[in-house]
C-alpha cells in the first residue's frame, strides 16, 4: 500500500534519529537498511510503537511510499551512494526524488544529479549538520540539486530542522547541482578552523599561562557570555569540567592524536583549485595531520626539549587579549569560508544567498553561534559584499581587536606554544590589508629563471613584460602573463 510520506535508507545513528524526528513531526516513515540486524534493532527498539515501518527488502520499501516518492539515503559517502542509486532507479518512477544526506563530495553530487535527472527523476544533495543530537531534535539542513525537487521536500525538511531564536527554519534551498554539499563542506572547513582556534586558546591557557582545568572552565564559561557565545565554546567549557568516576579529568587522559573524515581536506583542495587563500582552515587541517605524528613528535620532543617550559604569569588582561584574538581569528575563518563560497558560486553558476546561509547555521549545526547574526546582517546590507572585512561593522570590530591579537600571537611564540591557526589568520589579515606585497620580487624571480613575464605598475592591466636579466637570453618568453 502506497501511504508513507517519506522513505529513509540507513538506520545507523543519523538515519535512525532523522526518521524519529520526522515521525515526531507528523510524517509517516518507511525505513530500510542494508544490514538486517541493524534494521531489526531499530524496529524493536527506538522505532517500536512509532508511525515508522521497517521493511525487509528494498522493493517493498519503495512500494510503500506515496508518489511522488521521497527517498533519503543516510549512508556512507562514496561508492555506496552510487550503488544504492543503481538499485533504486528500476524501482522508482519519473518525478520521484532521491536525496543524499551524507557528507558526499560536491563533484559527485553534480555528477549524480545529472545522471538521475537523465532518467527522469529528481536529485537532492543535502548537507546535514548537528550530529546525533541535531538529527533527533533539529539539524541544520543545506539542500541543493534539482530545483524542481525543493517544493516536494520543503515541507518535511523545514518541519524537522532546527529553528533560529526568531523561529526561522534552519533549512532553505541553497542552489543547483552540488551547491548544498559544497556549502556543507565549507561549513565543516569553518568547523575545523573554529575547533583548532579553541584548542590553541586552551593550549596557551594551559601551557603558556599555567591555568588548571577548573580555571580554564571558568574562562570559557565567561567567554560564552560575550561575542564568542557558541556551541563549540559551550562544549569546551563542559569538557574541561568533566570528571570520571575516580574524580579525574577525562580530557587529560585523551591521547593528543586527532582524526578527520576528509571534509576539511576537501575544503583545502577546493580552495587551491579556486585560487582562494584559505590559510586558516587549511592550517587547521595540517594541525590534525601533525597531531597524528605522535611517535615522531615524542622523539623530537626528547631531542629538543619540551616547549612552554616556563609559563608566563597570566593576568586578566592577558586572558582578555586571548579572548579578543580568538574572536578576530574566528572572523577570519568565516571570511575565508565565504571567499571560497563566492568563488565557487561564480565558477559553477550558483546563486548563493550568503545572508541566508548564515541563517541556516544559526541553530542546529556545530558552528552555531550568536556571531552568525552579524554575518547575515552584513550580507543584507550588501548582498555583493566581496569580503566580511570590508563591511563597516566588521572593519570597526577588527581594528579594535588587532592590538590584542598581535600581543597574543607574540606571547604564544615567546612561550613556545604552537598557534598555527591564530598566526595564519593574522598573517592572512596583514597580507589582505597590505596595499603592496613582495610578489613583485617573486615575479622578477620567475621571469629571471623561466621567462614567465611580469606586469608593470606603469603598464596596462594584463600587459606582459620580460627582462633579459643576464644578457644571455634568447628573447623567448615562456607565456603571456595571466593572474
Short mmCIF file of C-alpha atoms in Angstrom, two decimals:
data_model
loop_
_atom_site.label_atom_id
_atom_site.label_comp_id
_atom_site.label_asym_id
_atom_site.label_seq_id
_atom_site.Cartn_x
_atom_site.Cartn_y
_atom_site.Cartn_z
CA UNK A 1 0.00 0.00 0.00
CA UNK A 2 1.42 3.38 -1.02
CA UNK A 3 0.78 5.56 2.01
CA UNK A 4 4.05 6.50 3.73
CA UNK A 5 5.13 10.14 3.45
CA UNK A 6 8.88 9.59 3.41
CA UNK A 7 11.46 6.86 2.96
CA UNK A 8 14.73 6.54 4.92
CA UNK A 9 17.57 4.27 3.81
CA UNK A 10 20.20 3.79 6.51
CA UNK A 11 19.35 3.21 10.17
CA UNK A 12 22.66 3.99 11.83
CA UNK A 13 22.68 6.89 14.28
CA UNK A 14 21.94 9.76 11.86
CA UNK A 15 19.35 7.98 9.72
CA UNK A 16 17.55 6.48 12.71
CA UNK A 17 17.37 9.80 14.53
CA UNK A 18 16.17 11.68 11.46
CA UNK A 19 13.44 9.07 10.95
CA UNK A 20 12.35 9.51 14.57
CA UNK A 21 12.42 13.29 14.13
CA UNK A 22 10.22 13.06 11.01
CA UNK A 23 7.73 10.76 12.74
CA UNK A 24 7.54 13.08 15.74
CA UNK A 25 6.89 15.97 13.32
CA UNK A 26 3.79 14.21 11.96
CA UNK A 27 5.11 12.29 8.95
CA UNK A 28 4.72 8.57 8.36
CA UNK A 29 8.07 6.97 7.57
CA UNK A 30 9.17 3.80 5.79
CA UNK A 31 12.69 2.59 6.54
CA UNK A 32 15.19 0.07 5.22
CA UNK A 33 18.81 -0.81 5.91
CA UNK A 34 21.40 -2.95 4.15
CA UNK A 35 22.08 -4.74 7.44
CA UNK A 36 19.05 -6.77 8.59
CA UNK A 37 20.29 -6.88 12.18
CA UNK A 38 20.53 -3.09 12.37
CA UNK A 39 17.03 -2.79 10.91
CA UNK A 40 15.68 -5.30 13.44
CA UNK A 41 17.24 -3.50 16.39
CA UNK A 42 15.72 -0.21 15.28
CA UNK A 43 12.29 -1.73 14.70
CA UNK A 44 12.30 -3.45 18.11
CA UNK A 45 13.92 -0.51 19.88
CA UNK A 46 13.59 3.23 19.12
CA UNK A 47 11.14 2.67 16.23
CA UNK A 48 8.75 0.45 18.16
CA UNK A 49 5.27 1.89 18.58
CA UNK A 50 6.03 4.73 16.17
CA UNK A 51 4.49 5.52 12.79
CA UNK A 52 7.61 4.01 11.22
CA UNK A 53 7.57 0.76 9.26
CA UNK A 54 10.85 -1.09 8.70
CA UNK A 55 10.82 -3.23 5.55
CA UNK A 56 12.87 -6.40 4.95
CA UNK A 57 13.63 -5.63 1.30
CA UNK A 58 14.16 -2.59 -0.90
CA UNK A 59 11.28 -3.30 -3.30
CA UNK A 60 8.64 -3.44 -0.58
CA UNK A 61 10.18 -0.33 0.97
CA UNK A 62 9.84 1.64 -2.28
CA UNK A 63 6.32 0.35 -2.96
CA UNK A 64 5.17 1.54 0.46
CA UNK A 65 5.79 5.21 -0.43
CA UNK A 66 3.17 7.66 -1.65
CA UNK A 67 4.09 9.18 -5.05
CA UNK A 68 5.95 11.27 -5.85
CA UNK A 69 8.25 9.21 -3.68
CA UNK A 70 10.84 10.91 -1.47
CA UNK A 71 13.70 8.54 -0.62
CA UNK A 72 16.58 9.74 1.55
CA UNK A 73 19.91 7.96 1.88
CA UNK A 74 21.80 8.39 5.14
CA UNK A 75 24.69 6.12 4.27
CA UNK A 76 28.46 6.27 3.90
CA UNK A 77 29.66 8.62 1.16
CA UNK A 78 31.37 7.28 -1.95
CA UNK A 79 30.58 4.13 -3.90
CA UNK A 80 27.73 3.01 -1.54
CA UNK A 81 25.73 6.05 -2.72
CA UNK A 82 26.24 5.18 -6.40
CA UNK A 83 25.38 1.53 -5.76
CA UNK A 84 22.19 2.46 -3.91
CA UNK A 85 21.11 4.83 -6.68
CA UNK A 86 21.52 2.00 -9.21
CA UNK A 87 19.36 -0.28 -7.06
CA UNK A 88 16.69 2.40 -6.64
CA UNK A 89 16.33 3.56 -10.25
CA UNK A 90 14.50 0.47 -11.59
CA UNK A 91 12.05 0.67 -8.68
CA UNK A 92 11.20 4.37 -8.88
CA UNK A 93 9.03 6.36 -11.29
CA UNK A 94 9.56 9.62 -13.14
CA UNK A 95 9.26 12.59 -10.81
CA UNK A 96 10.36 10.69 -7.70
CA UNK A 97 13.11 12.25 -5.58
CA UNK A 98 16.35 10.67 -4.36
CA UNK A 99 18.06 12.55 -1.52
CA UNK A 100 21.64 12.07 -0.35
CA UNK A 101 22.03 13.38 3.21
CA UNK A 102 25.58 12.11 3.74
CA UNK A 103 28.85 14.02 3.52
CA UNK A 104 29.31 13.46 -0.21
CA UNK A 105 31.94 15.37 -2.16
CA UNK A 106 30.16 18.06 -4.18
CA UNK A 107 31.55 16.98 -7.62
CA UNK A 108 29.99 13.56 -7.01
CA UNK A 109 26.67 15.27 -6.28
CA UNK A 110 26.95 17.28 -9.50
CA UNK A 111 27.52 14.04 -11.44
CA UNK A 112 24.72 12.13 -9.70
CA UNK A 113 22.22 14.93 -10.16
CA UNK A 114 22.83 14.95 -13.92
CA UNK A 115 22.62 11.15 -14.11
CA UNK A 116 19.43 10.83 -12.06
CA UNK A 117 17.75 13.66 -13.98
CA UNK A 118 18.63 11.90 -17.25
CA UNK A 119 16.47 9.03 -16.00
CA UNK A 120 13.52 11.35 -15.41
CA UNK A 121 13.92 11.59 -11.63
CA UNK A 122 14.97 14.40 -9.31
CA UNK A 123 18.03 14.51 -7.07
CA UNK A 124 18.90 16.40 -3.89
CA UNK A 125 22.35 16.54 -2.29
CA UNK A 126 21.83 17.89 1.21
CA UNK A 127 24.30 18.83 3.91
CA UNK A 128 23.16 17.78 7.38
CA UNK A 129 24.85 19.30 10.42
CA UNK A 130 24.26 18.85 14.12
CA UNK A 131 25.42 15.33 14.80
CA UNK A 132 23.36 12.74 16.64
CA UNK A 133 21.51 15.25 18.83
CA UNK A 134 20.77 17.56 15.90
CA UNK A 135 19.36 14.75 13.77
CA UNK A 136 16.93 13.83 16.54
CA UNK A 137 15.95 17.29 17.76
CA UNK A 138 16.56 19.57 14.77
CA UNK A 139 19.60 19.76 12.47
CA UNK A 140 20.77 22.48 10.13
CA UNK A 141 19.92 21.36 6.60
CA UNK A 142 21.53 22.61 3.38
CA UNK A 143 19.69 21.15 0.35
CA UNK A 144 20.74 21.61 -3.28
CA UNK A 145 20.38 19.75 -6.56
CA UNK A 146 17.32 19.62 -8.82
CA UNK A 147 15.33 22.84 -8.25
CA UNK A 148 12.05 21.06 -9.06
CA UNK A 149 12.62 18.81 -6.03
CA UNK A 150 12.55 21.66 -3.50
CA UNK A 151 8.74 22.07 -3.28
CA UNK A 152 8.44 18.30 -2.76
CA UNK A 153 10.89 18.06 0.14
CA UNK A 154 10.50 21.53 1.68
CA UNK A 155 7.52 20.70 3.97
CA UNK A 156 9.37 17.78 5.55
CA UNK A 157 12.79 19.36 5.91
CA UNK A 158 11.56 22.71 7.23
CA UNK A 159 9.43 20.85 9.77
CA UNK A 160 12.24 18.70 11.15
CA UNK A 161 15.13 21.20 11.01
CA UNK A 162 16.36 23.40 13.85
CA UNK A 163 14.73 26.79 14.32
CA UNK A 164 16.64 30.03 14.90
CA UNK A 165 15.73 32.07 18.00
CA UNK A 166 13.28 34.08 15.89
CA UNK A 167 11.59 30.87 14.68
CA UNK A 168 13.14 30.89 11.19
CA UNK A 169 13.77 27.32 9.90
CA UNK A 170 17.47 26.50 9.60
CA UNK A 171 16.81 24.97 6.19
CA UNK A 172 16.37 26.64 2.83
CA UNK A 173 17.24 25.92 -0.78
CA UNK A 174 20.94 26.55 -1.37
CA UNK A 175 21.29 26.14 -5.13
CA UNK A 176 21.54 23.81 -8.09
CA UNK A 177 23.82 20.82 -8.58
CA UNK A 178 26.32 20.26 -5.78
CA UNK A 179 25.71 23.63 -4.08
CA UNK A 180 24.18 22.08 -0.95
CA UNK A 181 27.07 19.71 -0.35
CA UNK A 182 29.58 22.44 -1.21
CA UNK A 183 28.13 24.77 1.43
CA UNK A 184 28.16 21.89 3.94
CA UNK A 185 31.81 21.24 3.04
CA UNK A 186 32.66 24.89 3.74
CA UNK A 187 30.68 24.67 6.99
CA UNK A 188 32.89 21.75 8.01
CA UNK A 189 36.01 23.68 6.98
CA UNK A 190 34.99 26.57 9.21
CA UNK A 191 34.29 24.00 11.92
CA UNK A 192 37.87 22.73 11.56
CA UNK A 193 39.12 26.31 11.93
CA UNK A 194 36.93 27.09 14.95
CA UNK A 195 37.92 23.89 16.75
CA UNK A 196 41.63 24.44 16.12
CA UNK A 197 41.45 28.05 17.33
CA UNK A 198 39.72 26.96 20.54
CA UNK A 199 42.31 24.21 21.04
CA UNK A 200 45.14 26.72 20.61
CA UNK A 201 43.48 29.05 23.15
CA UNK A 202 43.21 26.09 25.54
CA UNK A 203 46.87 25.19 24.98
CA UNK A 204 48.01 28.76 25.61
CA UNK A 205 45.91 28.99 28.77
CA UNK A 206 47.24 25.63 29.97
CA UNK A 207 50.91 25.56 28.96
CA UNK A 208 51.53 29.23 28.32
CA UNK A 209 49.63 30.77 31.23
CA UNK A 210 49.70 27.81 33.65
CA UNK A 211 45.95 27.60 34.33
CA UNK A 212 44.38 24.36 35.57
CA UNK A 213 41.24 22.74 34.17
CA UNK A 214 38.85 24.41 36.61
CA UNK A 215 40.34 27.82 35.95
CA UNK A 216 40.09 27.23 32.19
CA UNK A 217 36.50 26.02 32.57
CA UNK A 218 35.63 29.32 34.24
CA UNK A 219 37.40 31.25 31.46
CA UNK A 220 35.42 29.52 28.70
CA UNK A 221 32.23 29.89 30.72
CA UNK A 222 32.82 33.65 30.95
CA UNK A 223 33.70 33.86 27.25
CA UNK A 224 30.39 32.23 26.38
CA UNK A 225 28.63 35.32 27.78
CA UNK A 226 30.40 37.50 25.19
CA UNK A 227 30.51 37.70 21.39
CA UNK A 228 32.08 34.21 21.49
CA UNK A 229 28.80 32.64 22.61
CA UNK A 230 28.67 29.42 20.55
CA UNK A 231 28.12 25.69 20.68
CA UNK A 232 31.84 24.88 20.47
CA UNK A 233 32.75 27.24 23.34
CA UNK A 234 29.89 25.75 25.39
CA UNK A 235 31.05 22.17 24.93
CA UNK A 236 34.66 23.17 25.61
CA UNK A 237 33.53 24.58 28.95
CA UNK A 238 31.69 21.33 29.73
CA UNK A 239 34.58 19.10 28.62
CA UNK A 240 37.07 20.94 30.83
CA UNK A 241 34.86 20.38 33.87
CA UNK A 242 34.01 16.73 33.23
CA UNK A 243 35.44 14.14 35.64
CA UNK A 244 35.25 10.34 35.63
CA UNK A 245 34.09 8.12 38.47
CA UNK A 246 37.53 8.50 40.08
CA UNK A 247 37.21 12.26 40.10
CA UNK A 248 39.87 12.69 37.41
CA UNK A 249 39.53 15.00 34.42
CA UNK A 250 38.74 12.96 31.31
CA UNK A 251 40.28 15.50 28.93
CA UNK A 252 43.72 14.89 30.47
CA UNK A 253 43.50 11.17 29.69
CA UNK A 254 42.75 11.61 25.98
CA UNK A 255 45.63 10.98 23.56
CA UNK A 256 46.63 14.09 21.62
CA UNK A 257 46.19 12.50 18.20
CA UNK A 258 43.28 13.89 16.17
CA UNK A 259 41.25 12.18 13.49
CA UNK A 260 39.42 13.55 10.46
CA UNK A 261 36.96 12.29 7.86
CA UNK A 262 38.00 14.32 4.83
CA UNK A 263 35.70 17.33 4.55
CA UNK A 264 38.37 19.71 5.85
CA UNK A 265 40.83 18.31 3.31
CA UNK A 266 38.23 18.72 0.55
CA UNK A 267 37.78 22.35 1.58
CA UNK A 268 41.53 22.96 1.29
CA UNK A 269 41.69 21.24 -2.10
CA UNK A 270 38.74 23.28 -3.37
CA UNK A 271 40.47 26.47 -2.20
CA UNK A 272 43.63 25.55 -4.10
CA UNK A 273 41.62 24.78 -7.23
CA UNK A 274 39.75 28.10 -6.94
CA UNK A 275 42.91 30.07 -6.07
CA UNK A 276 41.41 31.25 -2.76
CA UNK A 277 43.87 31.79 0.15
CA UNK A 278 42.10 29.63 2.72
CA UNK A 279 45.09 29.74 5.04
CA UNK A 280 43.49 29.36 8.47
CA UNK A 281 41.22 26.46 7.56
CA UNK A 282 43.99 24.67 5.69
CA UNK A 283 46.34 25.18 8.64
CA UNK A 284 43.71 23.61 10.90
CA UNK A 285 43.73 20.52 8.68
CA UNK A 286 47.53 20.38 8.79
CA UNK A 287 47.42 20.72 12.59
CA UNK A 288 45.45 17.49 12.73
CA UNK A 289 47.95 15.86 10.39
CA UNK A 290 50.79 16.99 12.68
CA UNK A 291 48.99 15.67 15.75
CA UNK A 292 48.78 12.25 14.07
CA UNK A 293 52.61 12.06 14.07
CA UNK A 294 52.58 11.22 17.79
CA UNK A 295 55.58 8.88 17.95
CA UNK A 296 57.73 11.15 15.81
CA UNK A 297 56.73 14.15 17.93
CA UNK A 298 57.78 12.25 21.06
CA UNK A 299 61.19 11.63 19.53
CA UNK A 300 61.59 15.27 18.52
CA UNK A 301 60.43 16.50 21.95
CA UNK A 302 63.06 14.35 23.62
CA UNK A 303 65.71 15.81 21.32
CA UNK A 304 64.75 19.48 21.55
CA UNK A 305 63.11 19.67 24.95
CA UNK A 306 59.53 20.45 25.78
CA UNK A 307 58.18 23.81 24.60
CA UNK A 308 56.47 26.11 27.05
CA UNK A 309 58.83 25.01 29.80
CA UNK A 310 58.15 28.20 31.71
CA UNK A 311 54.65 29.61 31.88
CA UNK A 312 54.04 33.31 31.53
CA UNK A 313 52.47 34.94 34.59
CA UNK A 314 48.86 35.13 33.47
CA UNK A 315 46.63 38.02 34.43
CA UNK A 316 43.14 39.15 33.48
CA UNK A 317 44.47 41.48 30.78
CA UNK A 318 46.33 38.64 29.04
CA UNK A 319 43.26 36.40 29.16
CA UNK A 320 41.15 39.22 27.71
CA UNK A 321 43.75 39.66 24.95
CA UNK A 322 43.37 35.97 24.17
CA UNK A 323 39.58 36.28 24.02
CA UNK A 324 39.86 39.16 21.57
CA UNK A 325 42.43 37.25 19.49
CA UNK A 326 40.08 34.27 19.34
CA UNK A 327 37.25 36.50 18.14
CA UNK A 328 39.42 38.18 15.49
CA UNK A 329 40.71 34.83 14.20
CA UNK A 330 37.17 33.43 14.16
CA UNK A 331 36.08 36.34 11.96
CA UNK A 332 38.90 35.47 9.55
CA UNK A 333 37.76 31.83 9.49
CA UNK A 334 34.30 32.86 8.32
CA UNK A 335 35.67 35.50 5.96
CA UNK A 336 37.82 32.86 4.25
CA UNK A 337 34.94 30.39 4.07
CA UNK A 338 32.72 32.99 2.44
CA UNK A 339 35.52 33.88 -0.01
CA UNK A 340 35.58 30.25 -1.13
CA UNK A 341 31.79 30.07 -1.50
CA UNK A 342 31.77 33.29 -3.53
CA UNK A 343 34.48 32.00 -5.89
CA UNK A 344 32.83 28.60 -6.34
CA UNK A 345 29.44 30.21 -6.95
CA UNK A 346 30.91 32.29 -9.78
CA UNK A 347 32.67 29.25 -11.26
CA UNK A 348 29.59 26.99 -11.08
CA UNK A 349 26.83 29.48 -11.77
CA UNK A 350 25.25 29.07 -8.34
CA UNK A 351 23.06 31.87 -7.00
CA UNK A 352 24.02 31.57 -3.34
CA UNK A 353 22.18 33.60 -0.71
CA UNK A 354 25.05 34.47 1.63
CA UNK A 355 22.87 36.06 4.31
CA UNK A 356 20.55 33.06 4.09
CA UNK A 357 23.45 30.63 4.54
CA UNK A 358 24.43 32.36 7.79
CA UNK A 359 20.81 31.98 8.91
CA UNK A 360 20.94 28.24 8.15
CA UNK A 361 23.85 27.94 10.58
CA UNK A 362 22.30 29.92 13.47
CA UNK A 363 20.92 26.82 15.17
CA UNK A 364 21.22 23.05 14.99
CA UNK A 365 24.72 22.89 13.50
CA UNK A 366 28.17 22.55 15.04
CA UNK A 367 29.28 26.12 14.23
CA UNK A 368 26.10 27.75 15.52
CA UNK A 369 26.78 31.00 17.36
CA UNK A 370 25.35 34.46 18.00
CA UNK A 371 28.14 35.74 15.76
CA UNK A 372 26.26 34.49 12.67
CA UNK A 373 23.55 37.14 13.03
CA UNK A 374 26.20 39.79 12.36
CA UNK A 375 27.32 37.94 9.22
CA UNK A 376 23.74 37.74 7.95
CA UNK A 377 23.28 41.46 8.64
CA UNK A 378 26.48 42.29 6.71
CA UNK A 379 25.25 40.48 3.59
CA UNK A 380 21.80 42.00 3.90
CA UNK A 381 23.42 45.43 3.86
CA UNK A 382 25.47 44.50 0.80
CA UNK A 383 24.48 41.24 -0.96
CA UNK A 384 27.53 41.52 -3.25
CA UNK A 385 29.97 42.10 -0.37
CA UNK A 386 33.40 40.90 -1.53
CA UNK A 387 34.68 40.11 1.94
CA UNK A 388 33.38 40.34 5.50
CA UNK A 389 36.37 42.53 6.41
CA UNK A 390 35.09 45.21 4.03
CA UNK A 391 31.81 45.55 5.95
CA UNK A 392 31.63 48.60 8.21
CA UNK A 393 30.67 46.65 11.35
CA UNK A 394 33.42 44.07 10.93
CA UNK A 395 36.11 46.54 9.90
CA UNK A 396 35.49 48.61 13.04
CA UNK A 397 35.50 45.48 15.18
CA UNK A 398 38.71 44.12 13.65
CA UNK A 399 40.51 47.41 14.18
CA UNK A 400 39.61 47.28 17.87
CA UNK A 401 40.77 43.65 18.21
CA UNK A 402 44.05 43.94 16.32
CA UNK A 403 46.38 45.08 19.17
CA UNK A 404 45.27 42.24 21.47
CA UNK A 405 45.57 39.76 18.59
CA UNK A 406 49.19 40.77 17.93
CA UNK A 407 50.10 40.62 21.62
CA UNK A 408 48.57 37.15 21.95
CA UNK A 409 50.43 35.67 18.99
CA UNK A 410 53.69 37.24 20.24
CA UNK A 411 53.14 35.74 23.72
CA UNK A 412 52.49 32.31 22.23
CA UNK A 413 55.71 32.46 20.22
CA UNK A 414 57.63 33.61 23.31
CA UNK A 415 56.15 30.78 25.38
CA UNK A 416 56.85 28.14 22.73
CA UNK A 417 53.18 27.25 22.34
CA UNK A 418 52.29 26.50 18.70
CA UNK A 419 49.41 28.61 17.40
CA UNK A 420 49.30 27.80 13.66
CA UNK A 421 45.69 28.90 13.19
CA UNK A 422 46.00 32.14 15.19
CA UNK A 423 49.20 33.11 13.39
CA UNK A 424 47.95 32.04 9.95
CA UNK A 425 44.84 34.15 10.45
CA UNK A 426 46.91 37.16 11.49
CA UNK A 427 49.34 36.76 8.58
CA UNK A 428 46.44 36.47 6.16
CA UNK A 429 44.87 39.62 7.63
CA UNK A 430 48.15 41.53 7.29
CA UNK A 431 48.50 40.33 3.70
CA UNK A 432 44.89 41.09 2.79
CA UNK A 433 45.16 44.61 4.20
CA UNK A 434 48.53 45.35 2.53
CA UNK A 435 48.43 47.65 -0.49
CA UNK A 436 51.78 46.20 -1.64
CA UNK A 437 53.18 42.71 -1.15
CA UNK A 438 56.63 41.32 -2.14
CA UNK A 439 55.14 39.46 -5.10
CA UNK A 440 56.94 41.94 -7.36
CA UNK A 441 60.22 40.27 -6.38
CA UNK A 442 58.65 36.85 -6.83
CA UNK A 443 57.58 37.77 -10.37
CA UNK A 444 61.10 39.01 -11.10
CA UNK A 445 62.49 35.67 -9.91
CA UNK A 446 60.06 33.74 -12.12
CA UNK A 447 60.95 35.90 -15.09
CA UNK A 448 64.69 35.52 -14.37
CA UNK A 449 64.77 31.72 -14.34
CA UNK A 450 61.80 30.93 -16.58
CA UNK A 451 60.96 33.98 -18.71
CA UNK A 452 57.46 33.87 -17.22
CA UNK A 453 56.98 37.65 -17.76
CA UNK A 454 55.51 40.20 -15.38
CA UNK A 455 53.26 43.23 -15.30
CA UNK A 456 54.50 46.76 -14.56
CA UNK A 457 52.95 49.36 -12.28
CA UNK A 458 53.08 51.82 -15.20
CA UNK A 459 51.73 49.34 -17.78
CA UNK A 460 48.23 48.36 -18.87
CA UNK A 461 46.45 45.64 -16.82
CA UNK A 462 47.47 42.29 -18.27
CA UNK A 463 50.28 43.74 -20.39
CA UNK A 464 53.27 41.36 -20.29
CA UNK A 465 56.92 42.40 -19.95
CA UNK A 466 60.12 40.36 -19.98
CA UNK A 467 63.68 41.32 -18.99
CA UNK A 468 66.84 39.64 -20.23
CA UNK A 469 68.30 39.62 -16.71
CA UNK A 470 71.67 38.02 -17.61
CA UNK A 471 72.19 39.46 -21.08
CA UNK A 472 72.34 35.91 -22.48
CA UNK A 473 68.63 35.32 -23.06
CA UNK A 474 67.31 34.26 -26.43
CA UNK A 475 64.44 36.75 -26.39
CA UNK A 476 61.85 33.98 -25.88
CA UNK A 477 59.07 34.34 -23.33
CA UNK A 478 57.58 31.35 -21.51
CA UNK A 479 54.00 32.54 -21.73
CA UNK A 480 51.76 35.55 -21.63
CA UNK A 481 51.23 36.79 -18.11
CA UNK A 482 47.93 35.81 -16.52
CA UNK A 483 46.63 36.20 -12.98
#
